């Protein structure tokens, strides 16, 4: 009798849970993130979980369209360059933070000074290190001063979230955020969930989704199960092999580029013919289809996506031509040469698989590739080793500023943290582009740099990976090239 | 008895100290949080500044003295990843792990006794053979796979239970079962074999001959004598649940306890948080061992302590 009663109790409890799980009204969604925010202060950490939430709570002076074009955000019009080091921004009027603080020149000056303050020690400083000051001109006009000509300031401003000057000094600010965005903070149960609701006083178009709950699920299989069970509406980083099983798989060309850095200063790869052969030997299209089920595009012979500033339309991928590769290797006297390729496992999607596949292609043209997969820390030692560069190092570069400067300074330019060439001409092009404020001239400099590096085959450009999301049947969301999940762009079908 | 426990506590303290020091040294030899935590394209100056901020640029001996001073106040410092005091995070997560471990191993223990006895009463019978068969399955299934299987059947297909999280009491059902099954399989086998041994003893025949009721002979006399290995294994399962299974089960069910946090701390090379977790788990292991000793003494007062 007693066990019977317990059974009934358990069944009732289950029913309640099932009911509560499916009773969410039509305008509420749940998003499963891989990691929980460590803070909700939008200026302090470099933290994907924090960003996913705060992108909806806070806004920036400049915004981007879903396909990546810069457009005014909290500014009323395109910022003007007064002199090479001074940008003037005019703000939209009548905007308030969720707590009623006005958004005005004081708020902008405060936000800029807060994030560049050495004592504040922001992890996001690598986005803003060129900014030295901000000055109020009038209530809706601010001047932003850089340490030299900074042509990518507007891209940088897309990453700087505007915070309320009074409330952000409150210790509670890091746990209960207040921004100007289309969603406002409701609650955060650490380890469990985080809830936002639509901001009724939003200055822009009212969002269609009224409430969003974030859940934190680190395991990809569990995220998938939650989507299949109808508990989640969006899951991030869906594995390509699962795309056929989910209600909708949204895929969009992302910011990540796997490449192989070739040592142009020593070893068999010193000869440009060998480097070209290493490119020609690899069937990039087969990698995209075999490893990523087609959820990746062949890289266009450059470390840039088509949406990035500096992308050179004239340059395309090296074709897959093993015969020409063999001929080039023979010509260079490198037939049968041994080439060491360094990689890591489990850090990036299919990292080890890509290295092994590339080594297979190299072997097929008669080379002797030596694959060395290291644990991430040891791998980084090799990647950053400035004294002895390995013949070939696999790396995945991600570029949130969507501008050539960051990736080129790190990998193309001689002396960059992951660069393996000492090409002074290329370095000079990248240096002059860094300070050229005329966009057309600047683009021309990058086009030249892209072509030059392509002709020298300093890298094996592999793929441009697509971001893949699993999405429930009821939700409509086109996705964004910058990997931001802006709930205001989602709606129910 | 009292002296014995003082001695056990003293030994326990040495173990905890040794484990803590070992983790301090190994994490610093193997890992470099600075490299892992900053973006790949960060410059050498940014890396140096970050290293200074974390205090990792100081000589290891100074770091160690600092670490020991903190340890005496149970203060490991701030987690490199979450930027909150590491012990605060541990205290937040620990109850969730204990809840799961105690429920799971408790369930396994409670079920293992009737099932094991049932098997032992007629070795080779239908119920015995099916119990052994199911136990073998339970022993051979990897736990993460079992968890995913339960999710697919009960959450995705039948939609009876949620897939992951901790929002309602129902959220604990699948993780508990996943925690319990492999332990249950091992416990049943132990209960079965020690009961078979006991039931073949002369004193059992004597008891029956004296006309004692069946449930008293089996459930009290034989079971009590068979209990020692069962208690040993249960304690061991509890230790494994806290220090091992929790990592797998919590990851599969997004259960934000100490095991999941440990994995995330390792991924992010968060030395500080890792030290706090290992220290706490070491204390738990020592405590569970001492509790088991108490249980032995209760079960068999003849046991000499010392």
Tab-separated table of N, CA, C and O in Angstrom, chain A residues 50-93:
chain	number	residue	atom	x	y	z
A	50	UNK	N	29.658	35.360	-20.501
A	50	UNK	CA	29.269	36.720	-20.118
A	50	UNK	C	28.825	37.491	-21.352
A	50	UNK	O	27.797	38.176	-21.349
A	51	UNK	N	29.594	37.361	-22.431
A	51	UNK	CA	29.295	38.119	-23.643
A	51	UNK	C	27.940	37.712	-24.214
A	51	UNK	O	27.140	38.560	-24.607
A	52	UNK	N	27.668	36.387	-24.224
A	52	UNK	CA	26.416	35.901	-24.811
A	52	UNK	C	25.215	36.547	-24.117
A	52	UNK	O	24.227	36.895	-24.762
A	53	UNK	N	25.306	36.721	-22.799
A	53	UNK	CA	24.193	37.318	-22.059
A	53	UNK	C	24.194	38.836	-22.238
A	53	UNK	O	23.190	39.443	-22.632
A	54	UNK	N	25.346	39.452	-21.992
A	54	UNK	CA	25.390	40.912	-21.959
A	54	UNK	C	25.229	41.568	-23.330
A	54	UNK	O	24.888	42.754	-23.399
A	55	UNK	N	25.458	40.842	-24.406
A	55	UNK	CA	25.202	41.407	-25.731
A	55	UNK	C	23.746	41.843	-25.873
A	55	UNK	O	23.413	42.653	-26.728
A	56	UNK	N	22.881	41.279	-25.034
A	56	UNK	CA	21.466	41.627	-25.092
A	56	UNK	C	21.073	42.697	-24.074
A	56	UNK	O	20.042	43.324	-24.206
A	57	UNK	N	21.918	42.860	-23.043
A	57	UNK	CA	21.598	43.804	-21.974
A	57	UNK	C	22.245	45.157	-22.263
A	57	UNK	O	21.678	46.206	-21.979
A	58	UNK	N	23.448	45.119	-22.825
A	58	UNK	CA	24.216	46.342	-23.067
A	58	UNK	C	24.273	46.642	-24.555
A	58	UNK	O	24.075	45.764	-25.393
A	59	UNK	N	24.617	47.907	-24.832
A	59	UNK	CA	24.799	48.281	-26.231
A	59	UNK	C	26.112	49.015	-26.395
A	59	UNK	O	26.740	49.451	-25.436
A	60	UNK	N	26.499	49.154	-27.653
A	60	UNK	CA	27.769	49.773	-27.985
A	60	UNK	C	27.508	50.960	-28.913
A	60	UNK	O	26.434	51.060	-29.504
A	61	UNK	N	28.509	51.831	-29.037
A	61	UNK	CA	28.307	53.015	-29.882
A	61	UNK	C	28.086	52.601	-31.334
A	61	UNK	O	27.182	53.093	-31.993
A	62	UNK	N	28.949	51.684	-31.818
A	62	UNK	CA	28.776	51.181	-33.171
A	62	UNK	C	28.157	49.789	-33.094
A	62	UNK	O	28.396	49.042	-32.146
A	63	UNK	N	27.337	49.445	-34.089
A	63	UNK	CA	26.762	48.103	-34.156
A	63	UNK	C	27.131	47.503	-35.506
A	63	UNK	O	27.832	48.133	-36.296
A	64	UNK	N	26.711	46.261	-35.725
A	64	UNK	CA	26.924	45.634	-37.027
A	64	UNK	C	25.627	44.994	-37.500
A	64	UNK	O	24.827	44.522	-36.692
A	65	UNK	N	25.443	44.968	-38.819
A	65	UNK	CA	24.314	44.230	-39.384
A	65	UNK	C	24.637	42.737	-39.257
A	65	UNK	O	25.785	42.373	-39.033
A	66	UNK	N	23.604	41.870	-39.404
A	66	UNK	CA	23.884	40.432	-39.273
A	66	UNK	C	24.983	39.944	-40.213
A	66	UNK	O	25.699	38.995	-39.897
A	67	UNK	N	25.169	40.604	-41.385
A	67	UNK	CA	26.231	40.150	-42.281
A	67	UNK	C	27.544	40.899	-42.041
A	67	UNK	O	28.483	40.775	-42.831
A	68	UNK	N	27.613	41.694	-40.963
A	68	UNK	CA	28.907	42.198	-40.519
A	68	UNK	C	29.251	43.624	-40.891
A	68	UNK	O	30.349	44.090	-40.595
A	69	UNK	N	28.333	44.349	-41.536
A	69	UNK	CA	28.670	45.744	-41.876
A	69	UNK	C	28.468	46.643	-40.664
A	69	UNK	O	27.457	46.545	-39.978
A	70	UNK	N	29.444	47.536	-40.421
A	70	UNK	CA	29.312	48.465	-39.305
A	70	UNK	C	28.158	49.418	-39.553
A	70	UNK	O	27.942	49.879	-40.674
A	71	UNK	N	27.402	49.719	-38.478
A	71	UNK	CA	26.322	50.693	-38.592
A	71	UNK	C	26.221	51.409	-37.246
A	71	UNK	O	26.725	50.912	-36.236
A	72	UNK	N	25.589	52.588	-37.206
A	72	UNK	CA	25.475	53.292	-35.924
A	72	UNK	C	24.678	52.483	-34.912
A	72	UNK	O	23.677	51.865	-35.259
A	73	UNK	N	25.158	52.451	-33.669
A	73	UNK	CA	24.435	51.804	-32.588
A	73	UNK	C	23.836	52.873	-31.700
A	73	UNK	O	22.771	53.413	-31.995
A	74	UNK	N	24.547	53.226	-30.638
A	74	UNK	CA	24.066	54.300	-29.765
A	74	UNK	C	24.445	55.683	-30.311
A	74	UNK	O	24.086	56.686	-29.723
A	75	UNK	N	25.200	55.719	-31.396
A	75	UNK	CA	25.504	57.030	-31.991
A	75	UNK	C	24.414	57.377	-33.003
A	75	UNK	O	23.808	56.504	-33.615
A	76	UNK	N	24.185	58.702	-33.162
A	76	UNK	CA	23.121	59.145	-34.056
A	76	UNK	C	23.568	59.098	-35.506
A	76	UNK	O	22.758	58.928	-36.412
A	77	UNK	N	24.875	59.287	-35.725
A	77	UNK	CA	25.376	59.293	-37.100
A	77	UNK	C	26.782	58.716	-37.102
A	77	UNK	O	27.396	58.552	-36.046
A	78	UNK	N	27.279	58.398	-38.276
A	78	UNK	CA	28.632	57.864	-38.440
A	78	UNK	C	29.642	58.786	-37.748
A	78	UNK	O	29.642	60.003	-37.994
A	79	UNK	N	30.507	58.302	-36.865
A	79	UNK	CA	31.504	59.171	-36.209
A	79	UNK	C	32.417	59.822	-37.246
A	79	UNK	O	32.687	59.250	-38.305
A	80	UNK	N	32.869	61.044	-36.916
A	80	UNK	CA	33.722	61.792	-37.852
A	80	UNK	C	35.141	61.857	-37.320
A	80	UNK	O	35.370	61.983	-36.117
A	81	UNK	N	36.100	61.808	-38.247
A	81	UNK	CA	37.496	61.930	-37.870
A	81	UNK	C	37.869	63.406	-37.952
A	81	UNK	O	37.904	63.978	-39.034
A	82	UNK	N	38.136	64.046	-36.794
A	82	UNK	CA	38.450	65.482	-36.802
A	82	UNK	C	39.909	65.704	-37.201
A	82	UNK	O	40.237	66.568	-38.005
A	83	UNK	N	40.802	64.960	-36.585
A	83	UNK	CA	42.196	64.939	-37.011
A	83	UNK	C	42.639	63.485	-36.838
A	83	UNK	O	41.880	62.674	-36.288
A	84	UNK	N	43.840	63.123	-37.291
A	84	UNK	CA	44.174	61.689	-37.306
A	84	UNK	C	43.994	60.981	-35.964
A	84	UNK	O	43.863	59.756	-35.915
A	85	UNK	N	44.000	61.731	-34.858
A	85	UNK	CA	43.902	61.054	-33.558
A	85	UNK	C	42.584	61.317	-32.836
A	85	UNK	O	42.426	60.895	-31.687
A	86	UNK	N	41.664	62.053	-33.427
A	86	UNK	CA	40.445	62.435	-32.717
A	86	UNK	C	39.196	62.076	-33.511
A	86	UNK	O	39.028	62.515	-34.646
A	87	UNK	N	38.371	61.255	-32.887
A	87	UNK	CA	37.084	60.912	-33.494
A	87	UNK	C	35.992	61.634	-32.722
A	87	UNK	O	36.005	61.661	-31.495
A	88	UNK	N	35.014	62.187	-33.448
A	88	UNK	CA	33.902	62.822	-32.754
A	88	UNK	C	32.641	61.994	-32.964
A	88	UNK	O	32.304	61.651	-34.091
A	89	UNK	N	31.970	61.656	-31.862
A	89	UNK	CA	30.725	60.890	-31.966
A	89	UNK	C	29.565	61.713	-31.432
A	89	UNK	O	29.668	62.381	-30.408
A	90	UNK	N	28.459	61.683	-32.183
A	90	UNK	CA	27.201	62.334	-31.773
A	90	UNK	C	26.261	61.227	-31.291
A	90	UNK	O	26.056	60.232	-31.997
A	91	UNK	N	25.689	61.414	-30.112
A	91	UNK	CA	24.868	60.347	-29.526
A	91	UNK	C	23.395	60.536	-29.836
A	91	UNK	O	22.920	61.651	-30.042
A	92	UNK	N	22.677	59.423	-29.836
A	92	UNK	CA	21.214	59.501	-29.917
A	92	UNK	C	20.691	60.123	-28.625
A	92	UNK	O	21.250	59.904	-27.561
A	93	UNK	N	19.591	60.873	-28.742
A	93	UNK	CA	19.082	61.535	-27.537
A	93	UNK	C	17.930	60.721	-26.945
A	93	UNK	O	17.315	59.902	-27.626
